[in-house]
Amino acid sequence: METRSATSHRGLLPWQGLLLAASLLTFWNPPTTAQMTIDSVPSDAAEGGDVLLLVRNLSANSIAYSWFKGETVTSNNQIAAYLVADGTTTQGPAYSHRETIYPNGSLLFRNVILGDTGVYTLQVTQPNFLTEIASGQFRVHPALPKPSITISDSNPVEGKDSVVLICEPETQNTTYQWWINGQRLQDGNRLNLSDDGRSLTLFNVTRNDTGPYECETWNLVSGNRSDPVTLNISYGPDAPSITPTDSYFYPGTNLNLSCHATSNPPAQYSWFFNGNHLQSTQELYLPSIAANHSGSYTCSVHNPTTGLNRTTTKNITVIEPVSPPSIQATNTTVAEEDSVVLTCLTGDTGVSIRWVRDDQPLRLTDRMTLSPNSSVLTIDPVRREDAGEYQCEVFNPVSSRRSSIIRLEVKYPVREDSDLSGGAIAGIVVAVVAGVALIGALAYFLFFRKIGRASDQHDLTEHKPSVSSHSK
Ligand SMILES: *[C@@H]1O[C@H](CO)[C@@H](O)[C@H](O)[C@H]1NC(C)=O
Ligand SMILES: *[C@@H]1O[C@H](CO)[C@@H](O)[C@H](O)[C@H]1NC(C)=O
Ligand SMILES: *[C@@H]1O[C@H](CO)[C@@H](O)[C@H](O)[C@H]1NC(C)=O
Ligand SMILES: *[C@@H]1O[C@H](CO)[C@@H](O)[C@H](O)[C@H]1NC(C)=O
Ligand SMILES: *[C@@H]1O[C@H](CO)[C@@H](O)[C@H](O)[C@H]1NC(C)=O
Ligand SMILES: *[C@@H]1O[C@H](CO)[C@@H](O)[C@H](O)[C@H]1NC(C)=O
Ligand SMILES: *[C@@H]1O[C@H](CO)[C@@H](O)[C@H](O)[C@H]1NC(C)=O
Ligand SMILES: *[C@@H]1O[C@H](CO)[C@@H](O)[C@H](O)[C@H]1NC(C)=O
Ligand SMILES: *[C@@H]1O[C@H](CO)[C@@H](O)[C@H](O)[C@H]1NC(C)=O
């Protein structure tokens, strides 16, 4: 050490050599006041940042400061020396043009590099040429490069493949954090994280694992984050759906069937009619369809990457709208207890018939019967409550039409035909005569009572005017 310091004296100015010599010759000078210390701010720095080595308890009247790299005070380790008297700084062999000594002795490092990590020693020269030394240290951590994600399988298949995501590069003393869809990773059944957190395994991926994924790296002083990556997971096709959903169409309609299946990559579509291949398109357009277009239409979807096929079949019936039926009755004016037969006549085939009374669906009673195809309605016996307006209605899945109205009248006697005995009739006659006599007697009584009252009233009214005028 002494040999090395001796040879290195050449580069120093005379006063520095003197100071150095003094320091080498002088034994440790126990401080009378608080001991000088060095604090590094910060003590862990990111590459490219600044570090200030702060001097605490610097003794007053110091005449010079000298900073050294390392724990030893040797001339070739010297960074720079500062002379308090004129505020001049003299660079030493370890100077890197990034250091500044302040008048208070502190040393500033700008734009630190990894190699700056280590211990730094300050030697302070007192007026009596005794020296005091103290050391401090800091560590420079690499600025983390922007990480990137490598994917083990760039085209995984849903329900089959597992995928490993690795955050690159591997750096020491780095923690790794994953983000999925902007959320910090939660460990799940199908997720596995390596011990160092750098690799993430997705077991048996589903379409919901598409991402995006980001990885983040951290060391003591800095962090960085990768660009997001998404997985191109192949899935499907799911069962296709066919639009429109209607099954019955009029002849002459332009049929435009569209098929859709969720799939990645997009499914390949083909159409079959009654099992025969029609065309390989997503949409099927059949202009002006006729009855012979009725049948089963199948949409078949295929995902070439997953190798899966799915189909959906739709039965379509092309059917004419119905024409209005006609209605007949055996008799529209029937006597109660007779019967009547209503018949619905239609030229359409494949139609159904229902009956309507007074614009409401007919409620069948136990006196009504329908023929098997509902075209004949028999009411037997007819009752007066069966009177009303009857219609029949024919319908098929696309249309319905009603017949004209038949008005059914039911005749019944106004009052019951009587089979009363002659005695009873005589009794009624007697009762009527007696009744008439009674009424006559009553009328006679009321008449004379009224006359009598009128004469009484006449007497009274003679005095009444004065009373009434008085009252006015
Ligand atoms: C010394 O001077 C520097 C630069 O002006 C300043 O940042 C620091 O706080 C001062 N104090 C000490 C104790 O070094
Ligand atoms: C992340 O890394 C890139 C490239 O290495 C760098 O330009 C960027 O400043 C870094 N970001 C952070 C926050 O450290
Ligand atoms: C993967 O998941 C699918 C459904 O998501 C399941 O049917 C299959 O059994 C799973 N395979 C394995 C190996 O776990
Ligand atoms: C990582 O940390 C350990 C212990 O703190 C240290 O010894 C090692 O030098 C560090 N490595 C890097 C590259 O910073
Ligand atoms: C994906 O997520 C949706 C909604 O959370 C869920 O309904 C569906 O079952 C999931 N699919 C798979 C394949 O896991
Ligand atoms: C996803 O993978 C499929 C199957 O290899 C491929 O056809 C498709 O182009 C890929 N999509 C993207 C966006 O890379
Ligand atoms: C069929 O319907 C689709 C939408 O459902 C439409 O884009 C297309 O133009 C239609 N084709 C014809 C020939 O009308
Ligand atoms: C799936 O569909 C494709 C294309 O339509 C066809 O070539 C293939 O034979 C079908 N595979 C199966 C198993 O039906
Ligand atoms: C209809 O029935 C009524 C009473 O039952 C009867 O008098 C009339 O002759 C019938 N009319 C026809 C056309 O049958």
XYZ file of C-alpha atoms and ligand atoms in Angstrom:
598
model
C 0.000 0.000 0.000
C 2.786 2.378 0.817
C 4.623 1.515 -2.385
C 1.517 2.156 -4.443
C 0.802 5.432 -2.739
C 4.426 6.478 -3.134
C 4.369 5.934 -6.898
C 1.075 7.658 -7.270
C 2.261 10.913 -5.695
C 3.496 12.069 -9.060
C 0.103 13.218 -10.280
C -0.738 15.288 -7.234
C -0.212 19.003 -6.629
C 2.339 19.897 -3.947
C -0.261 20.846 -1.319
C -2.197 17.679 -1.943
C 0.903 15.601 -1.569
C 1.509 17.392 1.682
C -1.964 16.670 2.929
C -1.750 13.068 1.852
C 1.615 12.663 3.504
C 0.228 14.204 6.664
C -2.690 11.790 6.588
C -0.427 8.810 6.122
C 1.792 9.825 8.959
C -0.866 10.838 11.381
C -2.589 8.401 13.651
C -6.305 8.503 14.185
C -7.267 11.670 15.949
C -10.029 10.953 18.435
C -12.756 13.553 17.934
C -13.525 15.909 20.748
C -16.944 16.690 19.290
C -19.527 14.428 17.592
C -17.988 12.094 15.091
C -18.154 12.969 11.395
C -20.343 10.571 9.356
C -21.336 10.163 5.697
C -24.909 9.501 4.607
C -25.782 8.481 1.092
C -28.944 9.947 -0.350
C -30.235 7.627 -1.667
C -28.299 4.585 -0.559
C -29.895 2.525 -3.347
C -29.943 4.379 -6.611
C -31.209 3.591 -10.046
C -28.732 3.631 -12.843
C -28.647 7.132 -14.328
C -29.821 8.839 -11.131
C -27.985 11.218 -8.774
C -26.486 10.375 -5.393
C -25.428 12.875 -2.750
C -22.907 11.757 -0.128
C -23.864 14.050 2.750
C -21.277 14.973 5.386
C -22.644 15.158 8.936
C -20.851 16.824 11.865
C -18.128 18.379 9.749
C -15.723 20.192 12.087
C -15.560 23.928 11.645
C -12.487 25.606 10.190
C -11.596 22.609 8.030
C -9.111 23.687 5.404
C -9.499 20.940 2.792
C -11.668 17.957 1.810
C -10.487 15.008 -0.186
C -12.807 12.266 -1.512
C -11.598 8.774 -2.309
C -13.223 5.809 -3.914
C -13.006 2.815 -1.592
C -12.184 2.490 2.057
C -8.535 3.446 1.845
C -6.972 6.809 1.421
C -4.464 6.308 -1.384
C -3.507 8.807 -4.019
C -4.638 6.687 -6.981
C -8.095 6.288 -5.424
C -8.512 10.012 -5.087
C -11.550 11.438 -6.841
C -10.963 15.117 -6.078
C -9.769 17.514 -3.403
C -11.322 20.825 -2.390
C -9.466 23.728 -0.830
C -11.792 25.680 1.382
C -9.633 28.854 1.300
C -10.201 29.564 -2.412
C -13.008 27.046 -3.195
C -10.940 25.268 -5.857
C -11.373 21.633 -6.717
C -8.523 19.536 -7.975
C -9.360 16.316 -9.822
C -7.723 13.064 -8.849
C -7.102 9.836 -10.798
C -10.501 8.376 -9.856
C -12.379 11.442 -11.088
C -15.033 10.615 -13.705
C -16.363 14.112 -14.545
C -19.612 13.345 -12.810
C -18.632 14.350 -9.269
C -18.896 17.744 -7.538
C -17.558 18.636 -4.077
C -19.649 21.294 -2.317
C -18.254 23.912 0.109
C -19.855 21.941 2.963
C -17.827 18.854 1.961
C -20.694 16.833 0.482
C -20.042 14.994 -2.767
C -22.630 14.838 -5.543
C -22.599 12.053 -8.123
C -24.594 12.663 -11.247
C -25.824 9.990 -13.654
C -24.536 7.091 -11.607
C -23.467 3.843 -13.283
C -23.451 0.316 -11.877
C -19.656 0.596 -11.319
C -20.210 3.468 -8.884
C -21.559 0.980 -6.354
C -19.258 0.890 -3.339
C -17.708 2.703 -0.425
C -16.474 6.327 -0.537
C -14.168 7.919 1.985
C -13.762 11.579 2.907
C -10.619 12.934 4.462
C -10.940 16.323 6.096
C -7.826 18.337 6.982
C -7.946 20.459 10.101
C -6.027 23.728 10.604
C -3.480 21.805 12.660
C -3.017 19.441 9.674
C -4.504 16.633 11.611
C -7.004 14.723 9.485
C -10.338 13.131 10.088
C -11.850 10.438 7.871
C -15.298 8.946 7.400
C -16.861 6.584 4.859
C -20.246 6.065 3.289
C -21.557 3.783 0.586
C -24.272 3.415 -1.953
C -25.452 0.814 -4.413
C -26.474 1.423 -8.017
C -29.139 -0.893 -9.393
C -29.636 -1.497 -13.075
C -32.462 0.386 -14.755
C -34.690 -2.489 -15.736
C -35.025 -2.919 -19.468
C -38.516 -3.040 -20.838
C -39.567 -6.660 -20.389
C -41.208 -8.714 -23.098
C -43.383 -11.825 -23.021
C -42.604 -15.016 -24.857
C -45.440 -17.476 -25.477
C -44.796 -21.219 -25.636
C -47.669 -21.904 -28.028
C -48.683 -19.105 -30.325
C -51.872 -20.850 -31.424
C -53.357 -22.862 -28.548
C -56.697 -24.650 -28.846
C -59.427 -24.252 -26.235
C -59.896 -27.213 -23.919
C -56.761 -28.913 -25.226
C -53.603 -26.888 -24.883
C -51.681 -25.321 -22.036
C -49.633 -22.190 -22.544
C -46.534 -20.937 -20.758
C -45.873 -17.200 -20.727
C -42.365 -16.118 -19.764
C -41.300 -12.622 -18.856
C -37.953 -11.788 -20.470
C -35.187 -11.050 -19.727
C -34.187 -12.765 -16.543
C -32.372 -10.287 -14.313
C -31.041 -10.710 -10.822
C -32.817 -9.296 -7.802
C -35.920 -8.637 -9.852
C -39.476 -9.377 -8.869
C -42.004 -10.205 -11.571
C -45.674 -9.310 -11.554
C -48.321 -10.323 -14.083
C -51.370 -8.391 -15.209
C -54.331 -10.003 -17.001
C -56.985 -7.769 -18.525
C -55.508 -4.910 -16.514
C -55.968 -6.828 -13.248
C -53.134 -7.985 -11.028
C -52.863 -11.746 -11.405
C -54.878 -13.851 -9.013
C -53.649 -17.392 -8.684
C -56.360 -19.733 -9.901
C -56.962 -23.430 -10.574
C -55.803 -23.220 -14.099
C -52.940 -20.804 -13.425
C -49.544 -21.625 -12.103
C -46.771 -19.210 -11.371
C -43.128 -20.255 -11.111
C -41.341 -19.540 -7.817
C -39.546 -16.536 -9.232
C -42.830 -15.358 -10.790
C -41.199 -15.096 -14.165
C -43.217 -17.782 -15.899
C -46.977 -18.150 -15.901
C -48.603 -21.392 -16.988
C -52.227 -21.494 -18.152
C -53.540 -25.035 -18.047
C -56.206 -26.049 -20.529
C -56.874 -22.588 -21.944
C -60.368 -21.317 -22.728
C -61.449 -18.466 -24.971
C -61.679 -16.355 -21.817
C -57.899 -16.602 -21.389
C -57.262 -14.417 -24.428
C -55.812 -11.601 -22.354
C -54.196 -9.089 -22.792
C -51.235 -10.103 -20.608
C -48.552 -7.768 -19.316
C -45.546 -8.471 -17.152
C -43.961 -6.003 -14.844
C -40.439 -6.102 -13.407
C -39.307 -4.438 -10.232
C -36.055 -4.062 -8.366
C -35.349 -1.958 -5.310
C -35.359 1.284 -7.231
C -37.261 0.966 -10.499
C -39.837 -0.913 -12.478
C -40.811 -1.437 -16.074
C -43.692 -3.039 -17.893
C -43.995 -5.035 -21.081
C -46.293 -4.273 -23.969
C -49.577 -6.189 -23.710
C -49.846 -9.440 -25.601
C -53.003 -11.347 -26.429
C -53.301 -15.050 -27.051
C -54.839 -16.218 -30.280
C -56.818 -19.091 -28.767
C -58.665 -21.204 -31.285
C -62.140 -22.241 -30.199
C -65.473 -23.291 -31.505
C -67.415 -23.382 -33.609
C -70.308 -23.176 -31.150
C -73.710 -24.417 -32.306
C -74.755 -22.157 -35.186
C -77.930 -20.096 -35.139
C -80.073 -19.452 -38.200
C -81.982 -16.229 -38.815
C -84.773 -15.413 -39.407
C -86.382 -17.733 -36.879
C -89.706 -18.085 -38.801
C -90.489 -21.543 -40.195
C -93.393 -20.820 -42.558
C -93.254 -18.674 -45.638
C -95.664 -17.759 -48.442
C -94.856 -18.896 -51.932
C -93.084 -16.144 -53.823
C -91.156 -14.967 -50.773
C -87.442 -14.297 -51.187
C -85.889 -16.532 -48.571
C -82.681 -15.144 -47.068
C -81.275 -17.480 -44.430
C -78.228 -16.392 -42.471
C -76.118 -18.645 -40.276
C -73.818 -17.570 -37.479
C -71.494 -19.537 -35.232
C -69.009 -18.196 -32.685
C -65.601 -19.458 -33.704
C -61.921 -18.501 -33.837
C -60.701 -18.507 -36.506
C -64.039 -17.750 -38.208
C -66.000 -20.835 -39.145
C -66.478 -22.118 -42.664
C -70.167 -22.330 -43.521
C -72.115 -24.659 -45.774
C -75.818 -25.204 -46.413
C -77.616 -28.462 -47.011
C -81.195 -28.970 -48.194
C -82.756 -32.270 -47.141
C -79.205 -33.540 -46.626
C -77.868 -32.430 -50.018
C -75.107 -29.868 -50.242
C -76.354 -26.581 -51.647
C -73.528 -24.085 -51.294
C -70.647 -23.088 -49.035
C -71.648 -19.621 -47.917
C -72.745 -18.050 -44.662
C -75.977 -16.811 -46.250
C -78.440 -18.738 -48.347
C -80.604 -16.714 -50.700
C -83.513 -18.380 -52.507
C -85.631 -15.980 -54.543
C -89.355 -16.551 -54.971
C -89.690 -19.853 -53.136
C -92.396 -22.387 -53.993
C -93.945 -25.375 -52.211
C -91.092 -27.642 -53.309
C -88.719 -25.486 -51.250
C -90.315 -26.877 -48.104
C -87.892 -29.106 -46.229
C -84.982 -29.160 -43.834
C -82.240 -26.595 -44.189
C -79.020 -27.433 -42.366
C -76.232 -24.996 -41.658
C -72.947 -26.801 -41.091
C -69.987 -24.943 -39.589
C -66.393 -26.069 -39.489
C -63.324 -24.650 -37.747
C -60.253 -25.877 -39.613
C -57.955 -25.157 -36.651
C -59.901 -26.973 -33.935
C -61.166 -29.516 -36.461
C -64.653 -29.305 -34.941
C -67.959 -29.335 -36.861
C -71.387 -28.293 -35.633
C -74.747 -28.163 -37.392
C -78.182 -26.645 -36.880
C -81.230 -27.668 -38.898
C -84.308 -25.623 -39.558
C -87.486 -26.989 -41.094
C -89.155 -24.624 -43.515
C -92.657 -24.942 -44.902
C -93.755 -22.938 -47.901
C -97.479 -22.552 -47.611
C -100.253 -20.596 -49.358
C -102.343 -18.220 -47.319
C -105.873 -19.662 -46.783
C -108.944 -18.375 -48.640
C -112.090 -17.476 -46.753
C -114.351 -20.511 -46.117
C -118.118 -20.533 -46.616
C -120.639 -21.568 -44.014
C -123.952 -23.400 -44.348
C -126.725 -24.221 -41.898
C -129.532 -26.753 -42.260
C -131.877 -24.045 -41.004
C -131.107 -20.642 -39.521
C -134.430 -20.391 -37.749
C -135.006 -23.441 -35.647
C -137.390 -24.351 -32.936
C -136.083 -25.098 -29.484
C -135.448 -28.815 -29.005
C -134.861 -29.212 -32.767
C -131.348 -29.712 -34.103
C -129.203 -27.714 -36.468
C -126.106 -28.631 -38.450
C -123.539 -25.990 -39.427
C -121.005 -26.883 -42.112
C -117.762 -25.116 -42.966
C -116.657 -25.397 -46.580
C -113.058 -24.689 -47.662
C -111.161 -25.403 -50.842
C -107.795 -25.289 -49.013
C -105.945 -28.383 -47.934
C -103.843 -28.770 -44.859
C -105.874 -26.212 -42.973
C -107.506 -26.372 -39.571
C -110.998 -25.165 -38.677
C -112.286 -23.518 -35.557
C -115.728 -22.092 -34.783
C -116.592 -18.608 -33.692
C -119.777 -17.371 -32.061
C -120.488 -13.677 -31.544
C -116.852 -12.959 -32.477
C -115.561 -15.185 -29.655
C -114.135 -18.703 -29.901
C -117.126 -21.014 -29.600
C -117.393 -22.784 -26.264
C -118.629 -26.281 -26.970
C -121.435 -27.558 -24.794
C -122.436 -31.226 -24.365
C -125.197 -30.631 -26.898
C -122.639 -29.753 -29.587
C -120.539 -32.188 -31.550
C -117.794 -31.589 -34.081
C -116.850 -33.841 -36.943
C -113.267 -35.189 -36.735
C -111.880 -32.390 -38.898
C -114.138 -29.828 -37.177
C -115.843 -28.906 -40.445
C -119.341 -29.936 -39.239
C -120.886 -28.535 -36.065
C -124.089 -30.211 -34.873
C -126.226 -28.696 -32.141
C -128.790 -31.179 -30.881
C -131.049 -30.256 -29.233
C -130.977 -26.525 -29.809
C -131.721 -24.287 -26.852
C -132.704 -20.676 -26.883
C -129.247 -19.678 -25.530
C -127.668 -21.081 -28.701
C -129.005 -18.165 -30.712
C -126.266 -15.919 -32.072
C -123.923 -15.134 -34.928
C -121.882 -18.117 -36.083
C -118.745 -18.120 -38.211
C -116.150 -20.683 -39.024
C -112.474 -19.837 -39.349
C -109.873 -21.752 -41.307
C -106.196 -21.287 -40.517
C -102.734 -22.552 -41.264
C -99.426 -21.457 -39.697
C -99.199 -18.362 -41.871
C -102.783 -17.096 -42.112
C -106.401 -17.392 -41.011
C -109.706 -16.321 -42.612
C -113.316 -16.285 -41.379
C -116.515 -17.150 -43.190
C -119.466 -14.811 -43.483
C -121.846 -14.720 -40.522
C -124.835 -17.017 -40.077
C -127.396 -15.729 -37.664
C -129.107 -18.562 -35.781
C -132.542 -17.789 -34.417
C -134.186 -20.099 -31.957
C -137.973 -20.022 -31.778
C -139.703 -20.754 -28.528
C -143.196 -19.932 -27.197
C -143.543 -16.518 -25.549
C -145.259 -18.220 -22.520
C -145.835 -21.840 -21.641
C -148.809 -23.452 -23.393
C -151.345 -24.118 -20.519
C -153.472 -27.228 -19.859
C -155.434 -25.621 -17.037
C -158.820 -27.088 -16.030
C -162.142 -25.317 -16.603
C -162.514 -24.904 -12.826
C -159.212 -23.176 -12.658
C -160.194 -20.894 -15.517
C -163.503 -20.113 -13.739
C -161.530 -19.408 -10.619
C -159.320 -17.004 -12.511
C -162.371 -15.305 -14.020
C -163.990 -14.977 -10.597
C -160.779 -13.614 -9.232
C -160.586 -11.102 -12.081
C -164.213 -10.020 -11.596
C -163.669 -9.784 -7.874
C -160.588 -7.761 -8.512
C -162.454 -5.375 -10.822
C -165.240 -4.980 -8.203
C -162.681 -4.305 -5.545
C -160.965 -1.657 -7.670
C -164.362 -0.085 -8.438
C -165.236 0.046 -4.746
C -161.884 1.544 -3.956
C -162.284 4.180 -6.667
C -165.771 5.062 -5.390
C -164.490 5.389 -1.841
C -161.570 7.574 -2.881
C -163.826 9.775 -5.044
C -166.293 10.598 -2.263
C -163.549 11.019 0.253
C -161.963 13.563 -2.006
C -165.267 15.521 -2.463
C -165.771 15.637 1.312
C -162.247 16.832 1.879
C -162.730 19.474 -0.843
C -165.826 20.989 0.964
C -163.922 20.998 4.262
C -161.111 22.749 2.550
C -163.532 25.342 1.126
C -164.588 26.413 4.661
C -161.043 26.726 5.720
C -159.921 28.726 2.728
C -162.395 31.506 3.541
C -160.288 32.517 6.502
C -157.061 31.508 5.015
C -156.289 34.568 2.753
C -155.853 36.944 5.722
C -153.583 34.418 7.322
C -151.629 33.877 4.173
C -151.481 37.628 3.316
C -150.418 38.265 6.850
C -147.701 35.795 6.482
C -146.444 37.385 3.228
C -24.417 20.769 1.544
O -24.608 21.389 0.280
C -25.417 20.680 -0.633
C -25.443 21.476 -1.937
O -25.792 22.775 -1.728
C -26.804 20.510 -0.039
O -27.605 19.745 -0.894
C -26.666 19.832 1.321
O -27.949 19.718 1.911
C -25.742 20.618 2.209
N -25.743 20.047 3.549
C -25.007 19.042 3.993
C -25.172 18.661 5.435
O -24.236 18.480 3.268
C -38.467 0.689 -19.564
O -37.480 0.259 -20.456
C -37.330 1.070 -21.611
C -36.336 0.406 -22.519
O -35.337 -0.243 -21.801
C -36.892 2.464 -21.184
O -36.797 3.294 -22.321
C -37.935 3.025 -20.247
O -37.531 4.269 -19.768
C -38.131 2.079 -19.088
N -39.227 2.583 -18.289
C -39.139 2.717 -16.993
C -40.354 3.203 -16.283
O -38.117 2.425 -16.397
C -60.051 -28.872 -20.442
O -61.255 -28.150 -20.319
C -62.345 -28.763 -20.977
C -63.533 -27.841 -20.830
O -63.138 -26.562 -20.533
C -62.610 -30.122 -20.380
O -63.665 -30.721 -21.086
C -61.372 -30.968 -20.509
O -61.563 -32.185 -19.856
C -60.196 -30.258 -19.870
N -58.993 -31.026 -20.137
C -58.082 -31.235 -19.216
C -56.904 -32.021 -19.643
O -58.192 -30.777 -18.082
C -28.610 -9.110 -5.876
O -28.764 -9.025 -4.504
C -27.759 -9.664 -3.768
C -28.106 -9.581 -2.303
O -28.708 -8.384 -2.029
C -26.415 -9.002 -4.072
O -25.410 -9.681 -3.423
C -26.188 -9.082 -5.577
O -25.013 -8.376 -5.902
C -27.334 -8.471 -6.320
N -27.140 -8.633 -7.735
C -27.302 -7.632 -8.597
C -27.061 -7.946 -10.015
O -27.614 -6.503 -8.217
C -66.185 -17.442 -20.507
O -66.748 -16.476 -19.667
C -68.163 -16.372 -19.796
C -68.614 -15.195 -18.965
O -67.881 -15.113 -17.811
C -68.793 -17.674 -19.363
O -70.183 -17.590 -19.495
C -68.275 -18.780 -20.247
O -68.765 -20.006 -19.803
C -66.758 -18.818 -20.234
N -66.324 -19.742 -21.252
C -65.461 -20.683 -21.017
C -65.135 -21.599 -22.154
O -64.895 -20.812 -19.931
C -55.147 -16.982 -34.991
O -54.822 -18.306 -35.319
C -55.493 -18.790 -36.462
C -55.138 -20.242 -36.637
O -53.794 -20.408 -36.940
C -55.085 -17.964 -37.668
O -55.792 -18.415 -38.790
C -55.435 -16.516 -37.405
O -54.987 -15.707 -38.461
C -54.784 -16.053 -36.126
N -55.281 -14.726 -35.839
C -54.481 -13.727 -35.538
C -55.129 -12.432 -35.237
O -53.270 -13.861 -35.517
C -79.735 -11.254 -46.711
O -79.729 -10.750 -45.397
C -78.481 -10.173 -45.032
C -78.575 -9.715 -43.611
O -79.265 -10.613 -42.864
C -78.155 -9.016 -45.949
O -76.892 -8.511 -45.625
C -78.147 -9.478 -47.350
O -77.945 -8.385 -48.206
C -79.461 -10.153 -47.715
N -79.341 -10.702 -49.044
C -80.242 -10.466 -49.955
C -79.956 -11.019 -51.302
O -81.240 -9.817 -49.708
C -66.345 -31.141 -40.979
O -66.637 -30.233 -42.017
C -65.678 -30.194 -43.033
C -66.029 -29.096 -43.988
O -67.384 -28.936 -44.074
C -65.623 -31.547 -43.719
O -64.630 -31.534 -44.702
C -65.281 -32.592 -42.682
O -65.343 -33.864 -43.253
C -66.238 -32.545 -41.519
N -65.756 -33.420 -40.492
C -66.554 -34.235 -39.844
C -65.919 -35.078 -38.783
O -67.736 -34.299 -40.067
C -136.804 -24.384 -40.335
O -137.336 -24.839 -39.104
C -138.569 -24.281 -38.803
C -138.999 -24.685 -37.394
O -138.451 -25.920 -37.052
C -139.517 -24.770 -39.855
O -140.767 -24.213 -39.600
C -139.025 -24.359 -41.210
O -139.851 -24.890 -42.207
C -137.659 -24.839 -41.460
N -137.175 -24.294 -42.696
C -136.480 -25.023 -43.589
C -136.023 -24.323 -44.802
O -136.208 -26.182 -43.317
